[in-house]
């Protein structure tokens, strides 16, 4: 996505979530853990985005309960 592009939330088809699923502000707990795993994988790599993935990985890890 270019810097001048924007995301119109009205045009996004969000994944359905059952009524018994606990939702966080924008993500289900399962989605947050999936995102955290992705960010940690990127942060641990040696790619150009590894340093940028570290901060959000730490922020998400501090805000969600552990999987265990």
N, CA, C and O atoms as a GROMACS GRO file, in nm:
protein
  272
    1UNK      N    1   0.085  -0.118   0.000
    1UNK     CA    2   0.000   0.000   0.000
    1UNK      C    3   0.089   0.123   0.000
    1UNK      O    4   0.184   0.131   0.078
    2UNK      N    5   0.059   0.218  -0.086
    2UNK     CA    6   0.134   0.343  -0.091
    2UNK      C    7   0.094   0.432   0.025
    2UNK      O    8  -0.013   0.416   0.083
    3UNK      N    9   0.182   0.527   0.058
    3UNK     CA   10   0.155   0.617   0.170
    3UNK      C   11   0.028   0.698   0.151
    3UNK      O   12  -0.040   0.731   0.248
    4UNK      N   13  -0.007   0.730   0.027
    4UNK     CA   14  -0.125   0.812   0.004
    4UNK      C   15  -0.252   0.729  -0.014
    4UNK      O   16  -0.360   0.786  -0.030
    5UNK      N   17  -0.242   0.596  -0.012
    5UNK     CA   18  -0.360   0.511  -0.016
    5UNK      C   19  -0.420   0.505   0.125
    5UNK      O   20  -0.350   0.523   0.224
    6UNK      N   21  -0.549   0.480   0.132
    6UNK     CA   22  -0.611   0.464   0.262
    6UNK      C   23  -0.705   0.344   0.257
    6UNK      O   24  -0.746   0.300   0.150
    7UNK      N   25  -0.737   0.294   0.372
    7UNK     CA   26  -0.825   0.179   0.384
    7UNK      C   27  -0.963   0.229   0.424
    7UNK      O   28  -0.978   0.299   0.524
    8UNK      N   29  -1.062   0.195   0.346
    8UNK     CA   30  -1.200   0.230   0.377
    8UNK      C   31  -1.262   0.111   0.450
    8UNK      O   32  -1.291   0.009   0.389
    9UNK      N   33  -1.281   0.125   0.580
    9UNK     CA   34  -1.334   0.014   0.660
    9UNK      C   35  -1.472  -0.029   0.616
    9UNK      O   36  -1.511  -0.143   0.640
   10UNK      N   37  -1.545   0.059   0.551
   10UNK     CA   38  -1.677   0.024   0.501
   10UNK      C   39  -1.673  -0.073   0.384
   10UNK      O   40  -1.774  -0.136   0.352
   11UNK      N   41  -1.559  -0.085   0.320
   11UNK     CA   42  -1.545  -0.173   0.204
   11UNK      C   43  -1.482  -0.308   0.238
   11UNK      O   44  -1.462  -0.390   0.149
   12UNK      N   45  -1.451  -0.332   0.366
   12UNK     CA   46  -1.386  -0.456   0.407
   12UNK      C   47  -1.492  -0.556   0.453
   12UNK      O   48  -1.581  -0.522   0.530
   13UNK      N   49  -1.481  -0.680   0.404
   13UNK     CA   50  -1.567  -0.788   0.452
   13UNK      C   51  -1.494  -0.858   0.566
   13UNK      O   52  -1.401  -0.935   0.543
   14UNK      N   53  -1.537  -0.830   0.689
   14UNK     CA   54  -1.472  -0.889   0.805
   14UNK      C   55  -1.516  -1.034   0.822
   14UNK      O   56  -1.628  -1.070   0.786
   15UNK      N   57  -1.428  -1.116   0.876
   15UNK     CA   58  -1.459  -1.256   0.900
   15UNK      C   59  -1.568  -1.268   1.005
   15UNK      O   60  -1.567  -1.195   1.104
   16UNK      N   61  -1.664  -1.359   0.984
   16UNK     CA   62  -1.770  -1.376   1.083
   16UNK      C   63  -1.714  -1.437   1.212
   16UNK      O   64  -1.620  -1.516   1.210
   17UNK      N   65  -1.774  -1.397   1.323
   17UNK     CA   66  -1.733  -1.448   1.454
   17UNK      C   67  -1.858  -1.494   1.526
   17UNK      O   68  -1.960  -1.425   1.527
   18UNK      N   69  -1.850  -1.612   1.585
   18UNK     CA   70  -1.963  -1.665   1.659
   18UNK      C   71  -1.999  -1.578   1.779
   18UNK      O   72  -1.916  -1.502   1.828
   19UNK      N   73  -2.122  -1.590   1.825
   19UNK     CA   74  -2.168  -1.506   1.936
   19UNK      C   75  -2.101  -1.540   2.068
   19UNK      O   76  -2.101  -1.457   2.159
   20UNK      N   77  -2.043  -1.660   2.079
   20UNK     CA   78  -1.979  -1.698   2.204
   20UNK      C   79  -1.830  -1.664   2.205
   20UNK      O   80  -1.763  -1.686   2.306
   21UNK      N   81  -1.778  -1.612   2.096
   21UNK     CA   82  -1.636  -1.577   2.088
   21UNK      C   83  -1.611  -1.443   2.154
   21UNK      O   84  -1.677  -1.344   2.123
   22UNK      N   85  -1.514  -1.441   2.247
   22UNK     CA   86  -1.478  -1.315   2.311
   22UNK      C   87  -1.402  -1.229   2.211
   22UNK      O   88  -1.308  -1.277   2.147
   23UNK      N   89  -1.442  -1.103   2.196
   23UNK     CA   90  -1.375  -1.012   2.104
   23UNK      C   91  -1.298  -0.907   2.182
   23UNK      O   92  -1.346  -0.853   2.282
   24UNK      N   93  -1.179  -0.879   2.135
   24UNK     CA   94  -1.104  -0.766   2.188
   24UNK      C   95  -1.152  -0.644   2.112
   24UNK      O   96  -1.251  -0.653   2.039
   25UNK      N   97  -1.087  -0.531   2.126
   25UNK     CA   98  -1.134  -0.409   2.061
   25UNK      C   99  -1.155  -0.428   1.911
   25UNK      O  100  -1.258  -0.387   1.858
   26UNK      N  101  -1.061  -0.490   1.842
   26UNK     CA  102  -1.076  -0.512   1.698
   26UNK      C  103  -1.048  -0.655   1.656
   26UNK      O  104  -1.086  -0.694   1.546
   27UNK      N  105  -0.983  -0.732   1.739
   27UNK     CA  106  -0.944  -0.869   1.704
   27UNK      C  107  -0.998  -0.967   1.807
   27UNK      O  108  -1.012  -0.934   1.925
   28UNK      N  109  -1.028  -1.089   1.761
   28UNK     CA  110  -1.058  -1.194   1.858
   28UNK      C  111  -0.926  -1.234   1.923
   28UNK      O  112  -0.819  -1.202   1.870
   29UNK      N  113  -0.931  -1.301   2.034
   29UNK     CA  114  -0.809  -1.343   2.101
   29UNK      C  115  -0.728  -1.435   2.011
   29UNK      O  116  -0.605  -1.424   2.006
   30UNK      N  117  -0.794  -1.523   1.940
   30UNK     CA  118  -0.724  -1.613   1.846
   30UNK      C  119  -0.654  -1.533   1.736
   30UNK      O  120  -0.540  -1.563   1.700
   31UNK      N  121  -0.721  -1.433   1.682
   31UNK     CA  122  -0.660  -1.348   1.579
   31UNK      C  123  -0.540  -1.273   1.634
   31UNK      O  124  -0.439  -1.258   1.565
   32UNK      N  125  -0.549  -1.225   1.757
   32UNK     CA  126  -0.438  -1.153   1.819
   32UNK      C  127  -0.317  -1.245   1.835
   32UNK      O  128  -0.204  -1.203   1.813
   33UNK      N  129  -0.341  -1.371   1.874
   33UNK     CA  130  -0.231  -1.466   1.887
   33UNK      C  131  -0.169  -1.498   1.751
   33UNK      O  132  -0.047  -1.512   1.740
   34UNK      N  133  -0.252  -1.510   1.648
   34UNK     CA  134  -0.200  -1.534   1.513
   34UNK      C  135  -0.112  -1.418   1.467
   34UNK      O  136  -0.004  -1.438   1.412
   35UNK      N  137  -0.160  -1.297   1.490
   35UNK     CA  138  -0.084  -1.178   1.454
   35UNK      C  139   0.046  -1.171   1.533
   35UNK      O  140   0.151  -1.137   1.478
   36UNK      N  141   0.041  -1.202   1.662
   36UNK     CA  142   0.160  -1.201   1.745
   36UNK      C  143   0.263  -1.302   1.693
   36UNK      O  144   0.382  -1.270   1.685
   37UNK      N  145   0.219  -1.423   1.658
   37UNK     CA  146   0.312  -1.523   1.604
   37UNK      C  147   0.378  -1.473   1.476
   37UNK      O  148   0.498  -1.493   1.457
   38UNK      N  149   0.302  -1.410   1.390
   38UNK     CA  150   0.357  -1.356   1.266
   38UNK      C  151   0.459  -1.247   1.295
   38UNK      O  152   0.569  -1.248   1.239
   39UNK      N  153   0.425  -1.154   1.382
   39UNK     CA  154   0.517  -1.045   1.415
   39UNK      C  155   0.645  -1.096   1.480
   39UNK      O  156   0.753  -1.047   1.450
   40UNK      N  157   0.634  -1.193   1.569
   40UNK     CA  158   0.752  -1.249   1.633
   40UNK      C  159   0.840  -1.318   1.530
   40UNK      O  160   0.963  -1.304   1.535
   41UNK      N  161   0.781  -1.392   1.438
   41UNK     CA  162   0.858  -1.457   1.332
   41UNK      C  163   0.934  -1.355   1.249
   41UNK      O  164   1.052  -1.374   1.220
   42UNK      N  165   0.867  -1.247   1.212
   42UNK     CA  166   0.932  -1.142   1.133
   42UNK      C  167   1.039  -1.073   1.216
   42UNK      O  168   1.148  -1.046   1.166
   43UNK      N  169   1.010  -1.044   1.342
   43UNK     CA  170   1.106  -0.974   1.429
   43UNK      C  171   1.232  -1.056   1.452
   43UNK      O  172   1.341  -1.000   1.466
   44UNK      N  173   1.219  -1.187   1.456
   44UNK     CA  174   1.334  -1.273   1.481
   44UNK      C  175   1.418  -1.296   1.355
   44UNK      O  176   1.530  -1.346   1.363
   45UNK      N  177   1.365  -1.260   1.240
   45UNK     CA  178   1.437  -1.277   1.115
   45UNK      C  179   1.540  -1.168   1.094
   45UNK      O  180   1.560  -1.082   1.180
   46UNK      N  181   1.605  -1.175   0.983
   46UNK     CA  182   1.707  -1.075   0.952
   46UNK      C  183   1.665  -0.989   0.834
   46UNK      O  184   1.748  -0.927   0.768
   47UNK      N  185   1.537  -0.985   0.807
   47UNK     CA  186   1.486  -0.907   0.696
   47UNK      C  187   1.476  -0.760   0.726
   47UNK      O  188   1.500  -0.716   0.839
   48UNK      N  189   1.439  -0.682   0.625
   48UNK     CA  190   1.432  -0.537   0.641
   48UNK      C  191   1.324  -0.491   0.739
   48UNK      O  192   1.331  -0.379   0.790
   49UNK      N  193   1.225  -0.574   0.766
   49UNK     CA  194   1.116  -0.535   0.856
   49UNK      C  195   1.132  -0.590   0.997
   49UNK      O  196   1.046  -0.566   1.082
   50UNK      N  197   1.240  -0.663   1.024
   50UNK     CA  198   1.253  -0.728   1.155
   50UNK      C  199   1.255  -0.627   1.270
   50UNK      O  200   1.192  -0.651   1.373
   51UNK      N  201   1.325  -0.518   1.256
   51UNK     CA  202   1.330  -0.418   1.364
   51UNK      C  203   1.194  -0.352   1.384
   51UNK      O  204   1.155  -0.323   1.496
   52UNK      N  205   1.123  -0.329   1.274
   52UNK     CA  206   0.991  -0.265   1.285
   52UNK      C  207   0.885  -0.359   1.344
   52UNK      O  208   0.788  -0.312   1.403
   53UNK      N  209   0.902  -0.489   1.328
   53UNK     CA  210   0.804  -0.585   1.381
   53UNK      C  211   0.821  -0.607   1.530
   53UNK      O  212   0.728  -0.653   1.596
   54UNK      N  213   0.937  -0.576   1.584
   54UNK     CA  214   0.964  -0.602   1.725
   54UNK      C  215   0.874  -0.521   1.818
   54UNK      O  216   0.816  -0.577   1.911
   55UNK      N  217   0.862  -0.391   1.795
   55UNK     CA  218   0.782  -0.306   1.884
   55UNK      C  219   0.635  -0.348   1.889
   55UNK      O  220   0.582  -0.366   1.998
   56UNK      N  221   0.566  -0.365   1.774
   56UNK     CA  222   0.426  -0.406   1.785
   56UNK      C  223   0.411  -0.547   1.843
   56UNK      O  224   0.312  -0.576   1.909
   57UNK      N  225   0.510  -0.635   1.820
   57UNK     CA  226   0.503  -0.768   1.881
   57UNK      C  227   0.504  -0.757   2.033
   57UNK      O  228   0.428  -0.825   2.102
   58UNK      N  229   0.591  -0.671   2.085
   58UNK     CA  230   0.598  -0.652   2.231
   58UNK      C  231   0.470  -0.588   2.284
   58UNK      O  232   0.421  -0.625   2.391
   59UNK      N  233   0.415  -0.492   2.212
   59UNK     CA  234   0.291  -0.425   2.255
   59UNK      C  235   0.175  -0.523   2.260
   59UNK      O  236   0.100  -0.524   2.358
   60UNK      N  237   0.161  -0.606   2.158
   60UNK     CA  238   0.051  -0.702   2.156
   60UNK      C  239   0.071  -0.807   2.265
   60UNK      O  240  -0.024  -0.843   2.334
   61UNK      N  241   0.194  -0.856   2.280
   61UNK     CA  242   0.223  -0.956   2.383
   61UNK      C  243   0.189  -0.904   2.523
   61UNK      O  244   0.145  -0.982   2.608
   62UNK      N  245   0.208  -0.776   2.546
   62UNK     CA  246   0.180  -0.719   2.677
   62UNK      C  247   0.030  -0.699   2.702
   62UNK      O  248  -0.012  -0.680   2.816
   63UNK      N  249  -0.050  -0.702   2.596
   63UNK     CA  250  -0.192  -0.670   2.610
   63UNK      C  251  -0.286  -0.789   2.600
   63UNK      O  252  -0.405  -0.775   2.628
   64UNK      N  253  -0.235  -0.905   2.562
   64UNK     CA  254  -0.324  -1.021   2.550
   64UNK      C  255  -0.281  -1.131   2.647
   64UNK      O  256  -0.163  -1.142   2.679
   65UNK      N  257  -0.375  -1.211   2.694
   65UNK     CA  258  -0.340  -1.322   2.782
   65UNK      C  259  -0.262  -1.428   2.702
   65UNK      O  260  -0.278  -1.439   2.580
   66UNK      N  261  -0.180  -1.505   2.771
   66UNK     CA  262  -0.102  -1.609   2.703
   66UNK      C  263  -0.197  -1.718   2.653
   66UNK      O  264  -0.310  -1.729   2.699
   67UNK      N  265  -0.148  -1.797   2.559
   67UNK     CA  266  -0.229  -1.905   2.502
   67UNK      C  267  -0.244  -2.021   2.600
   67UNK      O  268  -0.340  -2.098   2.590
   68UNK      N  269  -0.152  -2.034   2.692
   68UNK     CA  270  -0.155  -2.150   2.784
   68UNK      C  271  -0.241  -2.126   2.901
   68UNK      O  272  -0.254  -2.214   2.987
   0.00000   0.00000   0.00000
